[in-house]
Amino acid sequence: MDQIKIFAPASVANVSCGFDVLGFCLDPVGDEMLIRKTNASGVKITKIEGQNLPLDVKKNVAGVAAEALLKAHPTQSGFEIEIHKKIKAGSGIGSSAASAAGAVFGINELLGKPYTAHELIAFAMEGEGLASGSAHADNVAPVLMGGITLVRSINPVDVIQLPTPKALTAVILHPKIELKTMHAREIIKKNVTMEKAIQQWGNLGAFVSALFNEDYDLMSRSLKDEIVEPMRSLLIPEFESLKKASIDAGALGFGISGSGPSVYALTKGIDSAQKISNAINKVISSIGIDFEIHISKINEQGIKILTN
Ligand code: HSE
């Protein structure tokens, strides 16, 4: 096999109670990537469509991740990467993670799969480090492993796949303003009170238990973020009204997707997701910002191979 075309999906990180550790993979939104094995050595990014991003391998998350893999697994072959971006950079739904994870997934396939999805996380994370100033795996892990993941540790990488309750459905609102992850990380205060920390690990543990037991009421009680959301929500227009509208329309929880500006709601079933989508559409339409809304099941597969 000399080339592979893949769909590298968007993802939601943090999921309110799990800053930097929880994430889930989305279905309808994602980039397409074409990766070719060549005779020349090294990595080349030959084309990027849809976004104005650097072709320079050292300045592009896909290039950095690809080089990290090839450093660990030297080979005579080279690789060309073509990226068709559908996920906007700075949207909060894992644009850089899709590119970084897609690059290492594709190269790994063309090399005959020397690495497992779990092992690829460390390479993809290096790309994330370039994009956000510090490596984190809460977007790349669900993209590579599929479903909902919990990052117990990044050094060494230890990621646990959590169960996906069948009816769990996400609604994503992407207000079209750009928020750079690097900036959204800088504004977070570095200290947390013991009281807030206790609330957060109580909620995180409860959410994990709720996934195992398909306990939607417990999910609803635990999808809370008392630490990061109060700081970052100030950067998102109408955050509190959107949250109220979603919860009133039946959302189990509502919060910032990754570092924003996208926001997410989780709910049980497509009908409820449609009601939430209508409710947030009404709120966001009233302020005159361009936006997109996606309804998505949790993508349990992660990256998909389109053609070889
Ligand atoms: N956990 C990261 C953050 C995700 O919130 O900064 C960013 O994509």
PDB file of N, CA and C in Angstrom, residues 86-123:
ATOM      1  N   LYS A  86     -11.508  20.776   7.043  1.00  0.00           N
ATOM      2  CA  LYS A  86     -12.915  21.170   7.157  1.00  0.00           C
ATOM      3  C   LYS A  86     -13.141  21.743   8.560  1.00  0.00           C
ATOM      4  N   ILE A  87     -12.219  21.412   9.488  1.00  0.00           N
ATOM      5  CA  ILE A  87     -12.345  21.934  10.858  1.00  0.00           C
ATOM      6  C   ILE A  87     -11.515  23.204  10.923  1.00  0.00           C
ATOM      7  N   LYS A  88     -12.165  24.279  11.335  1.00  0.00           N
ATOM      8  CA  LYS A  88     -11.477  25.564  11.372  1.00  0.00           C
ATOM      9  C   LYS A  88     -10.470  25.586  12.520  1.00  0.00           C
ATOM     10  N   ALA A  89      -9.288  26.112  12.261  1.00  0.00           N
ATOM     11  CA  ALA A  89      -8.302  26.262  13.340  1.00  0.00           C
ATOM     12  C   ALA A  89      -8.855  27.252  14.367  1.00  0.00           C
ATOM     13  N   GLY A  90      -8.613  26.972  15.647  1.00  0.00           N
ATOM     14  CA  GLY A  90      -9.085  27.883  16.698  1.00  0.00           C
ATOM     15  C   GLY A  90     -10.577  27.796  16.931  1.00  0.00           C
ATOM     16  N   SER A  91     -11.197  26.663  16.576  1.00  0.00           N
ATOM     17  CA  SER A  91     -12.647  26.542  16.762  1.00  0.00           C
ATOM     18  C   SER A  91     -13.003  25.828  18.064  1.00  0.00           C
ATOM     19  N   GLY A  92     -12.036  25.118  18.659  1.00  0.00           N
ATOM     20  CA  GLY A  92     -12.307  24.431  19.922  1.00  0.00           C
ATOM     21  C   GLY A  92     -12.820  23.010  19.757  1.00  0.00           C
ATOM     22  N   ILE A  93     -12.802  22.510  18.522  1.00  0.00           N
ATOM     23  CA  ILE A  93     -13.222  21.108  18.335  1.00  0.00           C
ATOM     24  C   ILE A  93     -12.076  20.277  17.755  1.00  0.00           C
ATOM     25  N   GLY A  94     -10.883  20.592  18.208  1.00  0.00           N
ATOM     26  CA  GLY A  94      -9.756  19.703  17.921  1.00  0.00           C
ATOM     27  C   GLY A  94      -9.249  19.744  16.497  1.00  0.00           C
ATOM     28  N   SER A  95      -9.086  20.950  15.956  1.00  0.00           N
ATOM     29  CA  SER A  95      -8.586  21.059  14.586  1.00  0.00           C
ATOM     30  C   SER A  95      -7.144  20.560  14.497  1.00  0.00           C
ATOM     31  N   SER A  96      -6.300  21.018  15.402  1.00  0.00           N
ATOM     32  CA  SER A  96      -4.889  20.593  15.346  1.00  0.00           C
ATOM     33  C   SER A  96      -4.773  19.106  15.692  1.00  0.00           C
ATOM     34  N   ALA A  97      -5.617  18.639  16.601  1.00  0.00           N
ATOM     35  CA  ALA A  97      -5.564  17.218  16.985  1.00  0.00           C
ATOM     36  C   ALA A  97      -5.901  16.323  15.795  1.00  0.00           C
ATOM     37  N   ALA A  98      -6.882  16.733  14.983  1.00  0.00           N
ATOM     38  CA  ALA A  98      -7.266  15.916  13.822  1.00  0.00           C
ATOM     39  C   ALA A  98      -6.087  15.802  12.858  1.00  0.00           C
ATOM     40  N   SER A  99      -5.398  16.922  12.626  1.00  0.00           N
ATOM     41  CA  SER A  99      -4.261  16.891  11.693  1.00  0.00           C
ATOM     42  C   SER A  99      -3.112  16.052  12.257  1.00  0.00           C
ATOM     43  N   ALA A 100      -2.812  16.251  13.536  1.00  0.00           N
ATOM     44  CA  ALA A 100      -1.681  15.528  14.143  1.00  0.00           C
ATOM     45  C   ALA A 100      -1.981  14.028  14.212  1.00  0.00           C
ATOM     46  N   ALA A 101      -3.191  13.694  14.661  1.00  0.00           N
ATOM     47  CA  ALA A 101      -3.558  12.279  14.792  1.00  0.00           C
ATOM     48  C   ALA A 101      -3.675  11.638  13.408  1.00  0.00           C
ATOM     49  N   GLY A 102      -4.246  12.380  12.450  1.00  0.00           N
ATOM     50  CA  GLY A 102      -4.396  11.855  11.098  1.00  0.00           C
ATOM     51  C   GLY A 102      -3.051  11.526  10.473  1.00  0.00           C
ATOM     52  N   ALA A 103      -2.076  12.411  10.660  1.00  0.00           N
ATOM     53  CA  ALA A 103      -0.752  12.197  10.071  1.00  0.00           C
ATOM     54  C   ALA A 103      -0.108  10.916  10.614  1.00  0.00           C
ATOM     55  N   VAL A 104      -0.137  10.751  11.935  1.00  0.00           N
ATOM     56  CA  VAL A 104       0.540   9.569  12.488  1.00  0.00           C
ATOM     57  C   VAL A 104      -0.251   8.287  12.201  1.00  0.00           C
ATOM     58  N   PHE A 105      -1.576   8.405  12.165  1.00  0.00           N
ATOM     59  CA  PHE A 105      -2.389   7.229  11.831  1.00  0.00           C
ATOM     60  C   PHE A 105      -2.060   6.758  10.411  1.00  0.00           C
ATOM     61  N   GLY A 106      -2.056   7.717   9.460  1.00  0.00           N
ATOM     62  CA  GLY A 106      -1.826   7.373   8.054  1.00  0.00           C
ATOM     63  C   GLY A 106      -0.449   6.769   7.834  1.00  0.00           C
ATOM     64  N   ILE A 107       0.568   7.395   8.415  1.00  0.00           N
ATOM     65  CA  ILE A 107       1.935   6.885   8.231  1.00  0.00           C
ATOM     66  C   ILE A 107       2.064   5.500   8.861  1.00  0.00           C
ATOM     67  N   ASN A 108       1.467   5.315  10.013  1.00  0.00           N
ATOM     68  CA  ASN A 108       1.519   4.019  10.687  1.00  0.00           C
ATOM     69  C   ASN A 108       0.900   2.916   9.817  1.00  0.00           C
ATOM     70  N   GLU A 109      -0.226   3.251   9.164  1.00  0.00           N
ATOM     71  CA  GLU A 109      -0.856   2.266   8.262  1.00  0.00           C
ATOM     72  C   GLU A 109       0.095   1.927   7.114  1.00  0.00           C
ATOM     73  N   LEU A 110       0.708   2.957   6.522  1.00  0.00           N
ATOM     74  CA  LEU A 110       1.586   2.728   5.365  1.00  0.00           C
ATOM     75  C   LEU A 110       2.861   1.979   5.751  1.00  0.00           C
ATOM     76  N   LEU A 111       3.208   2.041   7.028  1.00  0.00           N
ATOM     77  CA  LEU A 111       4.391   1.307   7.501  1.00  0.00           C
ATOM     78  C   LEU A 111       4.049  -0.128   7.916  1.00  0.00           C
ATOM     79  N   GLY A 112       2.767  -0.493   7.800  1.00  0.00           N
ATOM     80  CA  GLY A 112       2.364  -1.846   8.194  1.00  0.00           C
ATOM     81  C   GLY A 112       2.009  -1.945   9.673  1.00  0.00           C
ATOM     82  N   LYS A 113       1.604  -0.853  10.258  1.00  0.00           N
ATOM     83  CA  LYS A 113       1.096  -0.770  11.639  1.00  0.00           C
ATOM     84  C   LYS A 113       2.088  -1.213  12.715  1.00  0.00           C
ATOM     85  N   PRO A 114       3.264  -0.608  12.765  1.00  0.00           N
ATOM     86  CA  PRO A 114       4.170  -0.966  13.868  1.00  0.00           C
ATOM     87  C   PRO A 114       3.649  -0.520  15.248  1.00  0.00           C
ATOM     88  N   TYR A 115       2.750   0.450  15.266  1.00  0.00           N
ATOM     89  CA  TYR A 115       2.271   0.974  16.560  1.00  0.00           C
ATOM     90  C   TYR A 115       0.766   0.762  16.753  1.00  0.00           C
ATOM     91  N   THR A 116       0.373   0.613  18.008  1.00  0.00           N
ATOM     92  CA  THR A 116      -1.060   0.574  18.340  1.00  0.00           C
ATOM     93  C   THR A 116      -1.583   2.013  18.393  1.00  0.00           C
ATOM     94  N   ALA A 117      -2.913   2.162  18.399  1.00  0.00           N
ATOM     95  CA  ALA A 117      -3.518   3.499  18.509  1.00  0.00           C
ATOM     96  C   ALA A 117      -3.020   4.179  19.786  1.00  0.00           C
ATOM     97  N   HIS A 118      -2.925   3.421  20.864  1.00  0.00           N
ATOM     98  CA  HIS A 118      -2.479   3.995  22.136  1.00  0.00           C
ATOM     99  C   HIS A 118      -1.048   4.508  22.018  1.00  0.00           C
ATOM    100  N   GLU A 119      -0.211   3.752  21.321  1.00  0.00           N
ATOM    101  CA  GLU A 119       1.195   4.180  21.177  1.00  0.00           C
ATOM    102  C   GLU A 119       1.331   5.424  20.288  1.00  0.00           C
ATOM    103  N   LEU A 120       0.382   5.594  19.363  1.00  0.00           N
ATOM    104  CA  LEU A 120       0.461   6.760  18.461  1.00  0.00           C
ATOM    105  C   LEU A 120       0.172   8.075  19.189  1.00  0.00           C
ATOM    106  N   ILE A 121      -0.500   7.985  20.343  1.00  0.00           N
ATOM    107  CA  ILE A 121      -0.885   9.205  21.070  1.00  0.00           C
ATOM    108  C   ILE A 121       0.331  10.075  21.379  1.00  0.00           C
ATOM    109  N   ALA A 122       1.435   9.443  21.809  1.00  0.00           N
ATOM    110  CA  ALA A 122       2.622  10.219  22.205  1.00  0.00           C
ATOM    111  C   ALA A 122       3.149  11.057  21.036  1.00  0.00           C
ATOM    112  N   PHE A 123       3.105  10.496  19.811  1.00  0.00           N
ATOM    113  CA  PHE A 123       3.606  11.248  18.647  1.00  0.00           C
ATOM    114  C   PHE A 123       2.642  12.396  18.295  1.00  0.00           C
TER     115      PHE A 123
END
